[in-house]
Amino acid sequence: MSKNNKLNTVPDEKGFFGKYGGKFLPPELEEPFAEIIESYNKIKSDASFINELRYIRKHFQGRPTPVFHARTLSMDNGGAQIYLKREDLNHTGAHKLNHCMGEGLLAKFMGKEKLIAETGAGQHGVAVATAAAYFGLECEVHMGEVDIAKQAPNVSRMKLLGAEVVPVTHGLKTLKEAVDSAFDDYLTDYKNSIYCIGSVVGPHPFPLMVRDFQRIVGIEAREQFLDMIGELPDVVCACVGGGSNAIGIFAPFLNDPCELIGVEPLGRGEGVGDNAASMTYGHEGIIHGFKCYLLQNEDGSPAPVYSCASGLDYPGVGPEHCYLKDTGRVEYVTCLDTECSDAFFKLTRLEGIIPAIESAHAIAYALVKAREMKTGTILVNLSGRGDKDLDYVLENWEMKTK
Ligand SMILES: *Cc1c(COP(=O)(O)O)cnc(C)c1O
C-alpha cells in the first residue's frame, strides 16, 4: 500500500475532506441535495451511464485531447521540458464541459427537464447551455447585471444555445448574488430541475462529483505522457480558481512520485482585495454551503477578490485542495498578473497557442520552475483557449512585439 492511499478515500460519507467540504444548507435544500447524492451514487457505476458518457467524450467533445511537447518554449526558457495537456482543444474551448456534460447526463438519467446554474464571466454558463442543448433540456443561467454588461459575447452564446439568462439585480450584482439567486430558484423548482455547479465547490456531492467527471483529464494525460516519454512527469501543475481543472489532472497522480503544484492568482499583490489566492491568504470559513480556506472579512463574510482572470476570482476554493494542502501532498503557489501576461505572450508567440488567461498562470509558474529544475519534465494543464480574452488583452496588456 502506498503511503498516500488515504488520499483516495476522501470525501467521507458526509462529504468531508478532512475538516473541509460538507454540506451546510438551509433545511429546505436538504431533500433536493439528498436526491442528487443518492442518484449519483447509483448512476456512477451504471454501465449505460458510463458508456454514454464515454461516447459523448469521444464523439461530441473530441476527447482524448492531446499532450503537446512545447519544445520551442522549453528551449527559449531553458531548464526542464514543458508539456501541455490541451484542454483548450476540448469542445467549447475549456475543461468545463467535462463536468457539465456529466451533470447534464445525470439530469437526464434522473428524469429532470431543466438545468439551473449561475455564472460570473459566463464560461460556466456557456458550458451548461451547451450541455442543455445537447440533451434537449431547458436551461436557466443566473447572472449578475454587472457581469451581463461586461460579458456580452458569452450572454449571446448562451441565448443562441437556447438558455434563459436571468439578470440578478440585488447587492453587488455579480457572482455571489447570482449563486444566491440560482439557489432560490432551484428551491422552488427542484422536482423538475438539477443545479449545475461550475467547479469542485459547493455542498456535497458536488466537489466529489465534479472531480470524478474531471478525472478524465489526468487519466488521459498520465497514459499519454507515459507513452510519449516512457516515464512519469517530475512535476504536474495547474491553475486553481475553484479547482476543477487542477483536481482533474492531479487525481490520477496522487499516488505517484510526482510533485503536484496548484497555482493561485496573486493579481496585483498581497493586499486584501488585490488577489484571489484563497489557500495562501485565506482562513477556514464557510461559503456557498461548504467549508474551505476562505478570503474573508472580520465578520466571516467573503472578502472582495481580484484577478485578471475572471475564472479565478473566487474567494473560496474546493475542499479537496484544502485537504491536499494540509496533508502536504500538493503545494500551492501564486502568480502575479504581470507574470501571467508575460507567459501569455510567450506561449502565443513561441508555440502558436493562445492560452486562456487562467491557464497562463500555470504556464508562468512552469517557466520559473523549469529554470530552477534545469532538467526533467513538467506537465501543465492548459485548461482553456484564450479567444474569450482577446479584448481584455488588447485593452489592458502592452503588446510584446518580440
Ligand atoms: C473556469 C476556468 C478556470 C478555473 O476553474 P477551476 O475550477 O479552478 O478549474 C480555469 N481555466 C479556464 C480556462 C476556465 O474557464
mmCIF file with all atom_site columns, N, CA and C in Angstrom, residues 233-296:
data_model
loop_
_atom_site.group_PDB
_atom_site.id
_atom_site.type_symbol
_atom_site.label_atom_id
_atom_site.label_alt_id
_atom_site.label_comp_id
_atom_site.label_asym_id
_atom_site.label_entity_id
_atom_site.label_seq_id
_atom_site.pdbx_PDB_ins_code
_atom_site.Cartn_x
_atom_site.Cartn_y
_atom_site.Cartn_z
_atom_site.occupancy
_atom_site.B_iso_or_equiv
_atom_site.pdbx_formal_charge
_atom_site.auth_seq_id
_atom_site.auth_comp_id
_atom_site.auth_asym_id
_atom_site.auth_atom_id
_atom_site.pdbx_PDB_model_num
ATOM 1   N N  . PRO A 1 233 ? 5.849   12.408 -15.505 1.00 0.00 ? 233 PRO A N  1
ATOM 2   C CA . PRO A 1 233 ? 6.431   13.747 -15.383 1.00 0.00 ? 233 PRO A CA 1
ATOM 3   C C  . PRO A 1 233 ? 6.971   13.978 -13.965 1.00 0.00 ? 233 PRO A C  1
ATOM 4   N N  . ASP A 1 234 ? 7.997   14.812 -13.832 1.00 0.00 ? 234 ASP A N  1
ATOM 5   C CA . ASP A 1 234 ? 8.505   15.131 -12.488 1.00 0.00 ? 234 ASP A CA 1
ATOM 6   C C  . ASP A 1 234 ? 7.540   16.051 -11.757 1.00 0.00 ? 234 ASP A C  1
ATOM 7   N N  . VAL A 1 235 ? 6.913   16.946 -12.516 1.00 0.00 ? 235 VAL A N  1
ATOM 8   C CA . VAL A 1 235 ? 6.023   17.952 -11.922 1.00 0.00 ? 235 VAL A CA 1
ATOM 9   C C  . VAL A 1 235 ? 4.736   18.009 -12.742 1.00 0.00 ? 235 VAL A C  1
ATOM 10  N N  . VAL A 1 236 ? 3.596   18.125 -12.050 1.00 0.00 ? 236 VAL A N  1
ATOM 11  C CA . VAL A 1 236 ? 2.321   18.386 -12.732 1.00 0.00 ? 236 VAL A CA 1
ATOM 12  C C  . VAL A 1 236 ? 1.769   19.669 -12.131 1.00 0.00 ? 236 VAL A C  1
ATOM 13  N N  . CYS A 1 237 ? 1.407   20.636 -12.976 1.00 0.00 ? 237 CYS A N  1
ATOM 14  C CA . CYS A 1 237 ? 0.861   21.865 -12.393 1.00 0.00 ? 237 CYS A CA 1
ATOM 15  C C  . CYS A 1 237 ? -0.362  22.369 -13.146 1.00 0.00 ? 237 CYS A C  1
ATOM 16  N N  . ALA A 1 238 ? -1.182  23.152 -12.428 1.00 0.00 ? 238 ALA A N  1
ATOM 17  C CA . ALA A 1 238 ? -2.441  23.663 -12.972 1.00 0.00 ? 238 ALA A CA 1
ATOM 18  C C  . ALA A 1 238 ? -2.847  24.907 -12.199 1.00 0.00 ? 238 ALA A C  1
ATOM 19  N N  . CYS A 1 239 ? -3.620  25.782 -12.845 1.00 0.00 ? 239 CYS A N  1
ATOM 20  C CA . CYS A 1 239 ? -4.137  26.958 -12.134 1.00 0.00 ? 239 CYS A CA 1
ATOM 21  C C  . CYS A 1 239 ? -5.313  26.529 -11.248 1.00 0.00 ? 239 CYS A C  1
ATOM 22  N N  . VAL A 1 240 ? -5.539  27.299 -10.187 1.00 0.00 ? 240 VAL A N  1
ATOM 23  C CA . VAL A 1 240 ? -6.606  26.975 -9.242  1.00 0.00 ? 240 VAL A CA 1
ATOM 24  C C  . VAL A 1 240 ? -7.521  28.170 -9.038  1.00 0.00 ? 240 VAL A C  1
ATOM 25  N N  . GLY A 1 241 ? -8.758  28.047 -9.490  1.00 0.00 ? 241 GLY A N  1
ATOM 26  C CA . GLY A 1 241 ? -9.798  29.014 -9.159  1.00 0.00 ? 241 GLY A CA 1
ATOM 27  C C  . GLY A 1 241 ? -10.656 28.333 -8.110  1.00 0.00 ? 241 GLY A C  1
ATOM 28  N N  . GLY A 1 242 ? -11.708 27.648 -8.561  1.00 0.00 ? 242 GLY A N  1
ATOM 29  C CA . GLY A 1 242 ? -12.431 26.734 -7.676  1.00 0.00 ? 242 GLY A CA 1
ATOM 30  C C  . GLY A 1 242 ? -11.654 25.439 -7.539  1.00 0.00 ? 242 GLY A C  1
ATOM 31  N N  . GLY A 1 243 ? -10.911 25.100 -8.590  1.00 0.00 ? 243 GLY A N  1
ATOM 32  C CA . GLY A 1 243 ? -10.012 23.952 -8.504  1.00 0.00 ? 243 GLY A CA 1
ATOM 33  C C  . GLY A 1 243 ? -10.375 22.747 -9.352  1.00 0.00 ? 243 GLY A C  1
ATOM 34  N N  . SER A 1 244 ? -11.308 22.878 -10.311 1.00 0.00 ? 244 SER A N  1
ATOM 35  C CA . SER A 1 244 ? -11.741 21.674 -11.037 1.00 0.00 ? 244 SER A CA 1
ATOM 36  C C  . SER A 1 244 ? -10.720 21.175 -12.060 1.00 0.00 ? 244 SER A C  1
ATOM 37  N N  . ASN A 1 245 ? -10.101 22.088 -12.811 1.00 0.00 ? 245 ASN A N  1
ATOM 38  C CA . ASN A 1 245 ? -9.117  21.588 -13.787 1.00 0.00 ? 245 ASN A CA 1
ATOM 39  C C  . ASN A 1 245 ? -7.892  21.035 -13.062 1.00 0.00 ? 245 ASN A C  1
ATOM 40  N N  . ALA A 1 246 ? -7.548  21.638 -11.920 1.00 0.00 ? 246 ALA A N  1
ATOM 41  C CA . ALA A 1 246 ? -6.383  21.172 -11.158 1.00 0.00 ? 246 ALA A CA 1
ATOM 42  C C  . ALA A 1 246 ? -6.650  19.786 -10.552 1.00 0.00 ? 246 ALA A C  1
ATOM 43  N N  . ILE A 1 247 ? -7.800  19.619 -9.912  1.00 0.00 ? 247 ILE A N  1
ATOM 44  C CA . ILE A 1 247 ? -8.050  18.310 -9.291  1.00 0.00 ? 247 ILE A CA 1
ATOM 45  C C  . ILE A 1 247 ? -8.189  17.247 -10.372 1.00 0.00 ? 247 ILE A C  1
ATOM 46  N N  . GLY A 1 248 ? -8.721  17.631 -11.523 1.00 0.00 ? 248 GLY A N  1
ATOM 47  C CA . GLY A 1 248 ? -8.891  16.683 -12.626 1.00 0.00 ? 248 GLY A CA 1
ATOM 48  C C  . GLY A 1 248 ? -7.572  16.107 -13.078 1.00 0.00 ? 248 GLY A C  1
ATOM 49  N N  . ILE A 1 249 ? -6.570  16.953 -13.209 1.00 0.00 ? 249 ILE A N  1
ATOM 50  C CA . ILE A 1 249 ? -5.271  16.432 -13.660 1.00 0.00 ? 249 ILE A CA 1
ATOM 51  C C  . ILE A 1 249 ? -4.479  15.820 -12.492 1.00 0.00 ? 249 ILE A C  1
ATOM 52  N N  . PHE A 1 250 ? -4.673  16.329 -11.263 1.00 0.00 ? 250 PHE A N  1
ATOM 53  C CA . PHE A 1 250 ? -3.902  15.797 -10.130 1.00 0.00 ? 250 PHE A CA 1
ATOM 54  C C  . PHE A 1 250 ? -4.361  14.396 -9.712  1.00 0.00 ? 250 PHE A C  1
ATOM 55  N N  . ALA A 1 251 ? -5.676  14.171 -9.701  1.00 0.00 ? 251 ALA A N  1
ATOM 56  C CA . ALA A 1 251 ? -6.245  12.979 -9.047  1.00 0.00 ? 251 ALA A CA 1
ATOM 57  C C  . ALA A 1 251 ? -5.529  11.674 -9.431  1.00 0.00 ? 251 ALA A C  1
ATOM 58  N N  . PRO A 1 252 ? -5.334  11.395 -10.723 1.00 0.00 ? 252 PRO A N  1
ATOM 59  C CA . PRO A 1 252 ? -4.692  10.122 -11.067 1.00 0.00 ? 252 PRO A CA 1
ATOM 60  C C  . PRO A 1 252 ? -3.188  10.068 -10.745 1.00 0.00 ? 252 PRO A C  1
ATOM 61  N N  . PHE A 1 253 ? -2.600  11.193 -10.332 1.00 0.00 ? 253 PHE A N  1
ATOM 62  C CA . PHE A 1 253 ? -1.166  11.217 -9.992  1.00 0.00 ? 253 PHE A CA 1
ATOM 63  C C  . PHE A 1 253 ? -0.919  11.206 -8.487  1.00 0.00 ? 253 PHE A C  1
ATOM 64  N N  . LEU A 1 254 ? -1.984  11.156 -7.677  1.00 0.00 ? 254 LEU A N  1
ATOM 65  C CA . LEU A 1 254 ? -1.805  11.332 -6.230  1.00 0.00 ? 254 LEU A CA 1
ATOM 66  C C  . LEU A 1 254 ? -0.888  10.279 -5.605  1.00 0.00 ? 254 LEU A C  1
ATOM 67  N N  . ASN A 1 255 ? -0.912  9.072  -6.159  1.00 0.00 ? 255 ASN A N  1
ATOM 68  C CA . ASN A 1 255 ? -0.068  8.017  -5.585  1.00 0.00 ? 255 ASN A CA 1
ATOM 69  C C  . ASN A 1 255 ? 1.262   7.846  -6.306  1.00 0.00 ? 255 ASN A C  1
ATOM 70  N N  . ASP A 1 256 ? 1.554   8.744  -7.234  1.00 0.00 ? 256 ASP A N  1
ATOM 71  C CA . ASP A 1 256 ? 2.813   8.680  -7.985  1.00 0.00 ? 256 ASP A CA 1
ATOM 72  C C  . ASP A 1 256 ? 3.857   9.596  -7.345  1.00 0.00 ? 256 ASP A C  1
ATOM 73  N N  . PRO A 1 257 ? 5.129   9.325  -7.631  1.00 0.00 ? 257 PRO A N  1
ATOM 74  C CA . PRO A 1 257 ? 6.182   10.191 -7.075  1.00 0.00 ? 257 PRO A CA 1
ATOM 75  C C  . PRO A 1 257 ? 6.344   11.467 -7.897  1.00 0.00 ? 257 PRO A C  1
ATOM 76  N N  . CYS A 1 258 ? 5.263   12.164 -8.175  1.00 0.00 ? 258 CYS A N  1
ATOM 77  C CA . CYS A 1 258 ? 5.318   13.411 -8.959  1.00 0.00 ? 258 CYS A CA 1
ATOM 78  C C  . CYS A 1 258 ? 5.018   14.571 -8.018  1.00 0.00 ? 258 CYS A C  1
ATOM 79  N N  . GLU A 1 259 ? 5.716   15.687 -8.242  1.00 0.00 ? 259 GLU A N  1
ATOM 80  C CA . GLU A 1 259 ? 5.412   16.898 -7.496  1.00 0.00 ? 259 GLU A CA 1
ATOM 81  C C  . GLU A 1 259 ? 4.149   17.501 -8.090  1.00 0.00 ? 259 GLU A C  1
ATOM 82  N N  . LEU A 1 260 ? 3.147   17.806 -7.262  1.00 0.00 ? 260 LEU A N  1
ATOM 83  C CA . LEU A 1 260 ? 1.903   18.387 -7.758  1.00 0.00 ? 260 LEU A CA 1
ATOM 84  C C  . LEU A 1 260 ? 1.804   19.824 -7.246  1.00 0.00 ? 260 LEU A C  1
ATOM 85  N N  . ILE A 1 261 ? 1.546   20.757 -8.178  1.00 0.00 ? 261 ILE A N  1
ATOM 86  C CA . ILE A 1 261 ? 1.553   22.158 -7.775  1.00 0.00 ? 261 ILE A CA 1
ATOM 87  C C  . ILE A 1 261 ? 0.363   22.920 -8.342  1.00 0.00 ? 261 ILE A C  1
ATOM 88  N N  . GLY A 1 262 ? -0.386  23.568 -7.445  1.00 0.00 ? 262 GLY A N  1
ATOM 89  C CA . GLY A 1 262 ? -1.528  24.400 -7.827  1.00 0.00 ? 262 GLY A CA 1
ATOM 90  C C  . GLY A 1 262 ? -1.111  25.861 -7.808  1.00 0.00 ? 262 GLY A C  1
ATOM 91  N N  . VAL A 1 263 ? -1.533  26.597 -8.831  1.00 0.00 ? 263 VAL A N  1
ATOM 92  C CA . VAL A 1 263 ? -1.114  27.990 -8.953  1.00 0.00 ? 263 VAL A CA 1
ATOM 93  C C  . VAL A 1 263 ? -2.317  28.910 -8.745  1.00 0.00 ? 263 VAL A C  1
ATOM 94  N N  . GLU A 1 264 ? -2.244  29.730 -7.694  1.00 0.00 ? 264 GLU A N  1
ATOM 95  C CA . GLU A 1 264 ? -3.334  30.658 -7.377  1.00 0.00 ? 264 GLU A CA 1
ATOM 96  C C  . GLU A 1 264 ? -3.020  32.051 -7.911  1.00 0.00 ? 264 GLU A C  1
ATOM 97  N N  . PRO A 1 265 ? -4.076  32.837 -8.202  1.00 0.00 ? 265 PRO A N  1
ATOM 98  C CA . PRO A 1 265 ? -3.856  34.174 -8.754  1.00 0.00 ? 265 PRO A CA 1
ATOM 99  C C  . PRO A 1 265 ? -3.485  35.196 -7.681  1.00 0.00 ? 265 PRO A C  1
ATOM 100 N N  . LEU A 1 266 ? -2.309  35.802 -7.833  1.00 0.00 ? 266 LEU A N  1
ATOM 101 C CA . LEU A 1 266 ? -1.878  36.837 -6.881  1.00 0.00 ? 266 LEU A CA 1
ATOM 102 C C  . LEU A 1 266 ? -2.292  38.233 -7.352  1.00 0.00 ? 266 LEU A C  1
ATOM 103 N N  . GLY A 1 267 ? -2.879  38.321 -8.537  1.00 0.00 ? 267 GLY A N  1
ATOM 104 C CA . GLY A 1 267 ? -3.444  39.589 -9.005  1.00 0.00 ? 267 GLY A CA 1
ATOM 105 C C  . GLY A 1 267 ? -2.444  40.726 -8.970  1.00 0.00 ? 267 GLY A C  1
ATOM 106 N N  . ARG A 1 268 ? -2.808  41.804 -8.252  1.00 0.00 ? 268 ARG A N  1
ATOM 107 C CA . ARG A 1 268 ? -1.924  42.980 -8.138  1.00 0.00 ? 268 ARG A CA 1
ATOM 108 C C  . ARG A 1 268 ? -0.972  42.869 -6.959  1.00 0.00 ? 268 ARG A C  1
ATOM 109 N N  . GLY A 1 269 ? -1.185  41.871 -6.085  1.00 0.00 ? 269 GLY A N  1
ATOM 110 C CA . GLY A 1 269 ? -0.288  41.711 -4.945  1.00 0.00 ? 269 GLY A CA 1
ATOM 111 C C  . GLY A 1 269 ? -0.993  41.173 -3.715  1.00 0.00 ? 269 GLY A C  1
ATOM 112 N N  . GLU A 1 270 ? -0.324  41.359 -2.541  1.00 0.00 ? 270 GLU A N  1
ATOM 113 C CA . GLU A 1 270 ? -0.777  40.684 -1.323  1.00 0.00 ? 270 GLU A CA 1
ATOM 114 C C  . GLU A 1 270 ? -1.953  41.342 -0.617  1.00 0.00 ? 270 GLU A C  1
ATOM 115 N N  . GLY A 1 271 ? -2.240  42.604 -0.943  1.00 0.00 ? 271 GLY A N  1
ATOM 116 C CA . GLY A 1 271 ? -3.255  43.355 -0.190  1.00 0.00 ? 271 GLY A CA 1
ATOM 117 C C  . GLY A 1 271 ? -4.639  42.737 -0.284  1.00 0.00 ? 271 GLY A C  1
ATOM 118 N N  . VAL A 1 272 ? -5.470  42.982 0.749   1.00 0.00 ? 272 VAL A N  1
ATOM 119 C CA . VAL A 1 272 ? -6.846  42.487 0.732   1.00 0.00 ? 272 VAL A CA 1
ATOM 120 C C  . VAL A 1 272 ? -7.575  43.110 -0.459  1.00 0.00 ? 272 VAL A C  1
ATOM 121 N N  . GLY A 1 273 ? -8.218  42.281 -1.250  1.00 0.00 ? 273 GLY A N  1
ATOM 122 C CA . GLY A 1 273 ? -8.935  42.782 -2.431  1.00 0.00 ? 273 GLY A CA 1
ATOM 123 C C  . GLY A 1 273 ? -8.079  42.856 -3.674  1.00 0.00 ? 273 GLY A C  1
ATOM 124 N N  . ASP A 1 274 ? -6.781  42.561 -3.544  1.00 0.00 ? 274 ASP A N  1
ATOM 125 C CA . ASP A 1 274 ? -5.881  42.633 -4.701  1.00 0.00 ? 274 ASP A CA 1
ATOM 126 C C  . ASP A 1 274 ? -5.614  41.273 -5.345  1.00 0.00 ? 274 ASP A C  1
ATOM 127 N N  . ASN A 1 275 ? -6.074  40.197 -4.699  1.00 0.00 ? 275 ASN A N  1
ATOM 128 C CA . ASN A 1 275 ? -5.793  38.867 -5.246  1.00 0.00 ? 275 ASN A CA 1
ATOM 129 C C  . ASN A 1 275 ? -6.969  37.934 -4.973  1.00 0.00 ? 275 ASN A C  1
ATOM 130 N N  . ALA A 1 276 ? -6.814  36.689 -5.406  1.00 0.00 ? 276 ALA A N  1
ATOM 131 C CA . ALA A 1 276 ? -7.833  35.675 -5.099  1.00 0.00 ? 276 ALA A CA 1
ATOM 132 C C  . ALA A 1 276 ? -7.131  34.384 -4.687  1.00 0.00 ? 276 ALA A C  1
ATOM 133 N N  . ALA A 1 277 ? -6.032  34.534 -3.932  1.00 0.00 ? 277 ALA A N  1
ATOM 134 C CA . ALA A 1 277 ? -5.233  33.377 -3.513  1.00 0.00 ? 277 ALA A CA 1
ATOM 135 C C  . ALA A 1 277 ? -5.786  32.830 -2.190  1.00 0.00 ? 277 ALA A C  1
ATOM 136 N N  . SER A 1 278 ? -6.878  32.082 -2.284  1.00 0.00 ? 278 SER A N  1
ATOM 137 C CA . SER A 1 278 ? -7.622  31.640 -1.095  1.00 0.00 ? 278 SER A CA 1
ATOM 138 C C  . SER A 1 278 ? -6.784  30.783 -0.154  1.00 0.00 ? 278 SER A C  1
ATOM 139 N N  . MET A 1 279 ? -5.959  29.885 -0.730  1.00 0.00 ? 279 MET A N  1
ATOM 140 C CA . MET A 1 279 ? -5.218  28.980 0.144   1.00 0.00 ? 279 MET A CA 1
ATOM 141 C C  . MET A 1 279 ? -3.970  29.617 0.714   1.00 0.00 ? 279 MET A C  1
ATOM 142 N N  . THR A 1 280 ? -3.502  30.668 0.057   1.00 0.00 ? 280 THR A N  1
ATOM 143 C CA . THR A 1 280 ? -2.296  31.341 0.524   1.00 0.00 ? 280 THR A CA 1
ATOM 144 C C  . THR A 1 280 ? -2.628  32.357 1.630   1.00 0.00 ? 280 THR A C  1
ATOM 145 N N  . TYR A 1 281 ? -3.722  33.095 1.469   1.00 0.00 ? 281 TYR A N  1
ATOM 146 C CA . TYR A 1 281 ? -4.060  34.152 2.434   1.00 0.00 ? 281 TYR A CA 1
ATOM 147 C C  . TYR A 1 281 ? -5.371  33.925 3.173   1.00 0.00 ? 281 TYR A C  1
ATOM 148 N N  . GLY A 1 282 ? -6.104  32.875 2.828   1.00 0.00 ? 282 GLY A N  1
ATOM 149 C CA . GLY A 1 282 ? -7.406  32.662 3.448   1.00 0.00 ? 282 GLY A CA 1
ATOM 150 C C  . GLY A 1 282 ? -7.339  31.889 4.753   1.00 0.00 ? 282 GLY A C  1
ATOM 151 N N  . HIS A 1 283 ? -8.491  31.839 5.452   1.00 0.00 ? 283 HIS A N  1
ATOM 152 C CA . HIS A 1 283 ? -8.624  31.072 6.683   1.00 0.00 ? 283 HIS A CA 1
ATOM 153 C C  . HIS A 1 283 ? -9.917  30.278 6.596   1.00 0.00 ? 283 HIS A C  1
ATOM 154 N N  . GLU A 1 284 ? -9.951  29.196 7.411   1.00 0.00 ? 284 GLU A N  1
ATOM 155 C CA . GLU A 1 284 ? -11.129 28.339 7.395   1.00 0.00 ? 284 GLU A CA 1
ATOM 156 C C  . GLU A 1 284 ? -12.426 29.138 7.524   1.00 0.00 ? 284 GLU A C  1
ATOM 157 N N  . GLY A 1 285 ? -13.357 28.885 6.622   1.00 0.00 ? 285 GLY A N  1
ATOM 158 C CA . GLY A 1 285 ? -14.647 29.567 6.684   1.00 0.00 ? 285 GLY A CA 1
ATOM 159 C C  . GLY A 1 285 ? -15.655 28.831 5.826   1.00 0.00 ? 285 GLY A C  1
ATOM 160 N N  . ILE A 1 286 ? -16.891 29.344 5.841   1.00 0.00 ? 286 ILE A N  1
ATOM 161 C CA . ILE A 1 286 ? -17.952 28.679 5.062   1.00 0.00 ? 286 ILE A CA 1
ATOM 162 C C  . ILE A 1 286 ? -18.482 29.633 3.999   1.00 0.00 ? 286 ILE A C  1
ATOM 163 N N  . ILE A 1 287 ? -18.593 29.132 2.781   1.00 0.00 ? 287 ILE A N  1
ATOM 164 C CA . ILE A 1 287 ? -19.182 29.894 1.681   1.00 0.00 ? 287 ILE A CA 1
ATOM 165 C C  . ILE A 1 287 ? -20.013 28.927 0.842   1.00 0.00 ? 287 ILE A C  1
ATOM 166 N N  . HIS A 1 288 ? -21.142 29.380 0.353   1.00 0.00 ? 288 HIS A N  1
ATOM 167 C CA . HIS A 1 288 ? -21.981 28.587 -0.563  1.00 0.00 ? 288 HIS A CA 1
ATOM 168 C C  . HIS A 1 288 ? -22.136 27.128 -0.140  1.00 0.00 ? 288 HIS A C  1
ATOM 169 N N  . GLY A 1 289 ? -22.302 26.925 1.175   1.00 0.00 ? 289 GLY A N  1
ATOM 170 C CA . GLY A 1 289 ? -22.668 25.594 1.660   1.00 0.00 ? 289 GLY A CA 1
ATOM 171 C C  . GLY A 1 289 ? -21.538 24.622 1.910   1.00 0.00 ? 289 GLY A C  1
ATOM 172 N N  . PHE A 1 290 ? -20.280 25.091 1.904   1.00 0.00 ? 290 PHE A N  1
ATOM 173 C CA . PHE A 1 290 ? -19.171 24.175 2.207   1.00 0.00 ? 290 PHE A CA 1
ATOM 174 C C  . PHE A 1 290 ? -18.047 24.916 2.927   1.00 0.00 ? 290 PHE A C  1
ATOM 175 N N  . LYS A 1 291 ? -17.185 24.135 3.608   1.00 0.00 ? 291 LYS A N  1
ATOM 176 C CA . LYS A 1 291 ? -16.088 24.712 4.380   1.00 0.00 ? 291 LYS A CA 1
ATOM 177 C C  . LYS A 1 291 ? -14.785 24.637 3.595   1.00 0.00 ? 291 LYS A C  1
ATOM 178 N N  . CYS A 1 292 ? -14.018 25.728 3.623   1.00 0.00 ? 292 CYS A N  1
ATOM 179 C CA . CYS A 1 292 ? -12.750 25.753 2.881   1.00 0.00 ? 292 CYS A CA 1
ATOM 180 C C  . CYS A 1 292 ? -11.861 26.888 3.394   1.00 0.00 ? 292 CYS A C  1
ATOM 181 N N  . TYR A 1 293 ? -10.646 26.980 2.833   1.00 0.00 ? 293 TYR A N  1
ATOM 182 C CA . TYR A 1 293 ? -9.855  28.193 3.040   1.00 0.00 ? 293 TYR A CA 1
ATOM 183 C C  . TYR A 1 293 ? -10.590 29.313 2.319   1.00 0.00 ? 293 TYR A C  1
ATOM 184 N N  . LEU A 1 294 ? -10.893 30.381 3.058   1.00 0.00 ? 294 LEU A N  1
ATOM 185 C CA . LEU A 1 294 ? -11.731 31.448 2.514   1.00 0.00 ? 294 LEU A CA 1
ATOM 186 C C  . LEU A 1 294 ? -11.088 32.813 2.766   1.00 0.00 ? 294 LEU A C  1
ATOM 187 N N  . LEU A 1 295 ? -11.048 33.629 1.724   1.00 0.00 ? 295 LEU A N  1
ATOM 188 C CA . LEU A 1 295 ? -10.641 35.024 1.907   1.00 0.00 ? 295 LEU A CA 1
ATOM 189 C C  . LEU A 1 295 ? -11.848 35.726 2.497   1.00 0.00 ? 295 LEU A C  1
ATOM 190 N N  . GLN A 1 296 ? -11.713 36.189 3.740   1.00 0.00 ? 296 GLN A N  1
ATOM 191 C CA . GLN A 1 296 ? -12.898 36.694 4.424   1.00 0.00 ? 296 GLN A CA 1
ATOM 192 C C  . GLN A 1 296 ? -12.642 37.965 5.210   1.00 0.00 ? 296 GLN A C  1
#
